Amino acid sequence: MGLGLSGCAPAGQSAQTGDASIPQPDSGLAPVEIRSIDFADYPRLRLRFSSAPPQPGFARRANPDPGSADIASQRGDQFRVAERVGHEQGTLRPVPAGGLNLSTLRTEAEQLNLVLIVDSTRSMPAKAFRRSLAFAQGLAGALQPDDRMAIYSLAGEPSLLTNFTGDRAKLARVLEGIQRQGKTTRVYDTLYSGLYTAQQALGSLQSSAASENARLSPAARRAALGESRTAVLLLTDARDEDSFLSDEDCRELSELGRRMSIPIFVGVYSPTAASQIDRLQRLSYISGGQLIREARADAAATELSNLRRLPRAYYAAEYTSPAAVAGEVWPGVPVQVELARENANSGSEYVHTLEYRVPTGIWLRAWLSENLLVVVLLALLLLLLL
């Protein structure tokens, strides 16, 4: 749910279901975004939110195991949560220090959709070609059960050898069948084809004229929730001899990949054209990818983890509502949750707010639970009076 840096959810989009299993997709624009508020166990609340790193992907170190470390604290990020009943006139009540239980949900996608482009022209040195093919075979063998790969051969005209499939045996057969052939290398043309194929993995974004809210296809929604990642990987010697696309088109490809959230990674082997490497490096960086030099087969699993790394980290936070503790929450009354990300290293702070309303049934259950003794005493008094 994209709300910029601050603001509350538009009408009809308040978090009122109490169901954290259907969080809203990120806009992908705000540095920090609340995705859902689960208040089924009110006054105990659970937030799910995402946070973009303070630097682009190519400048980041490889992510540690999200199960063994707090990704946010390693970057110097600190999160704080506060609540306000009503709107600006209400008192902002922070969650006390130590009262916010934060956990990292995801820094890598559960599913990777990878378009692999193998330069198989004769301009590619034989040894470099074999190394790149061995690396490609290592990637195919390291795919996880939900991952899919499509393979292009770059031999003059771009040729799609197989569309997206998770059949590793099939992928291995396709890669084994690639031979060096063709005299001209059309890198940009093939990258355009690869992005076109990658877009299929995301599905289509359908908009309704009757609604301001865009409806995402299941595949696109999964990508927006950080569950899947789609990327393009080109393995080449960096020569481009006969592309119909120009250097300007290269910049447009970078921007296209960035807008589509499809990073372009480039693996170079035995390069000879320094200017072309610089151009491909800019292309990959702008799109959100990286330039990889001389990747080997034994590094395939590590690079696959790098390919599936998400541009945003996903977190869960649990806390007791400070507004409820203060006795300010009533059924149906809007409560604004303010999530702030502070970075001690840079001194920056970003804030995002989202509104929720506690339904009458959940509020009564919580009130009765907290005031059970009072209810029992009143019931006994009523019985005595009768």
CSV table of N, CA, C and O in Angstrom, one decimal, residues 19 41 53 65 69-70 81 114 132 144 161 174 198 222 238 272 299 306 311 340 355 373:
chain,number,residue,atom,x,y,z
A,19,ASP,N,-6.2,-9.7,9.5
A,19,ASP,CA,-5.7,-10.9,8.9
A,19,ASP,C,-4.3,-10.5,8.3
A,19,ASP,O,-4.2,-9.9,7.2
A,41,ASP,N,-5.4,-10.3,18.1
A,41,ASP,CA,-5.2,-10.5,19.5
A,41,ASP,C,-5.1,-9.2,20.3
A,41,ASP,O,-4.3,-9.1,21.3
A,53,PRO,N,17.0,-0.5,1.6
A,53,PRO,CA,18.3,-0.2,2.1
A,53,PRO,C,18.7,1.2,1.8
A,53,PRO,O,18.2,1.8,0.8
A,65,ASP,N,22.6,-14.6,6.7
A,65,ASP,CA,21.5,-15.5,6.8
A,65,ASP,C,20.4,-14.8,7.6
A,65,ASP,O,20.7,-14.5,8.8
A,69,ALA,N,20.7,-13.5,12.0
A,69,ALA,CA,21.2,-12.1,12.3
A,69,ALA,C,20.0,-11.1,12.0
A,69,ALA,O,19.1,-11.4,11.3
A,70,ASP,N,20.1,-10.0,12.7
A,70,ASP,CA,19.2,-8.9,12.5
A,70,ASP,C,19.8,-8.0,11.4
A,70,ASP,O,20.7,-7.3,11.6
A,81,VAL,N,8.0,2.5,16.9
A,81,VAL,CA,6.5,2.5,16.6
A,81,VAL,C,5.8,3.4,17.7
A,81,VAL,O,6.2,3.3,18.9
A,114,LEU,N,14.5,-16.6,-13.6
A,114,LEU,CA,15.7,-16.1,-14.1
A,114,LEU,C,15.8,-16.3,-15.7
A,114,LEU,O,15.5,-17.5,-16.1
A,132,SER,N,31.9,-20.0,-18.9
A,132,SER,CA,30.5,-19.4,-18.8
A,132,SER,C,29.4,-20.5,-18.8
A,132,SER,O,28.5,-20.4,-18.0
A,144,GLN,N,16.3,-23.8,-6.7
A,144,GLN,CA,15.4,-24.4,-5.7
A,144,GLN,C,14.1,-24.8,-6.3
A,144,GLN,O,13.8,-24.5,-7.4
A,161,LEU,N,15.8,-20.8,-26.3
A,161,LEU,CA,15.9,-22.2,-26.3
A,161,LEU,C,14.9,-22.9,-25.5
A,161,LEU,O,14.4,-24.0,-25.8
A,174,VAL,N,19.4,-28.6,-22.3
A,174,VAL,CA,19.5,-27.4,-23.2
A,174,VAL,C,20.9,-26.7,-23.2
A,174,VAL,O,21.4,-26.4,-24.2
A,198,ALA,N,11.2,-11.9,-19.5
A,198,ALA,CA,11.1,-11.8,-18.0
A,198,ALA,C,9.7,-11.2,-17.6
A,198,ALA,O,9.2,-11.5,-16.5
A,222,ARG,N,2.6,-11.5,-6.2
A,222,ARG,CA,3.6,-12.2,-5.5
A,222,ARG,C,5.0,-11.5,-5.5
A,222,ARG,O,5.7,-11.4,-4.5
A,238,ALA,N,31.5,-9.3,-23.6
A,238,ALA,CA,31.2,-7.9,-23.6
A,238,ALA,C,31.3,-7.2,-24.9
A,238,ALA,O,31.2,-6.0,-25.1
A,272,THR,N,37.6,-7.8,-23.7
A,272,THR,CA,38.7,-7.1,-24.4
A,272,THR,C,38.3,-5.6,-24.7
A,272,THR,O,39.2,-4.8,-24.9
A,299,ALA,N,31.0,-21.3,-7.7
A,299,ALA,CA,30.4,-20.1,-7.0
A,299,ALA,C,28.9,-19.9,-7.4
A,299,ALA,O,28.3,-18.9,-7.1
A,306,ASN,N,22.7,-14.2,-4.6
A,306,ASN,CA,22.8,-12.8,-4.9
A,306,ASN,C,21.7,-12.4,-5.9
A,306,ASN,O,21.1,-11.3,-5.8
A,311,PRO,N,15.2,-6.2,-3.3
A,311,PRO,CA,15.6,-4.8,-3.2
A,311,PRO,C,15.1,-4.2,-1.8
A,311,PRO,O,15.5,-3.1,-1.4
A,340,ALA,N,8.7,4.5,12.2
A,340,ALA,CA,9.8,5.3,11.8
A,340,ALA,C,11.1,4.5,11.7
A,340,ALA,O,11.3,3.6,12.6
A,355,GLU,N,-3.5,3.5,9.3
A,355,GLU,CA,-4.7,3.6,10.2
A,355,GLU,C,-5.4,2.2,10.4
A,355,GLU,O,-5.5,1.5,9.4
A,373,LEU,N,-12.3,-9.7,36.6
A,373,LEU,CA,-12.7,-9.7,38.1
A,373,LEU,C,-13.8,-8.7,38.3
A,373,LEU,O,-14.8,-9.0,39.1
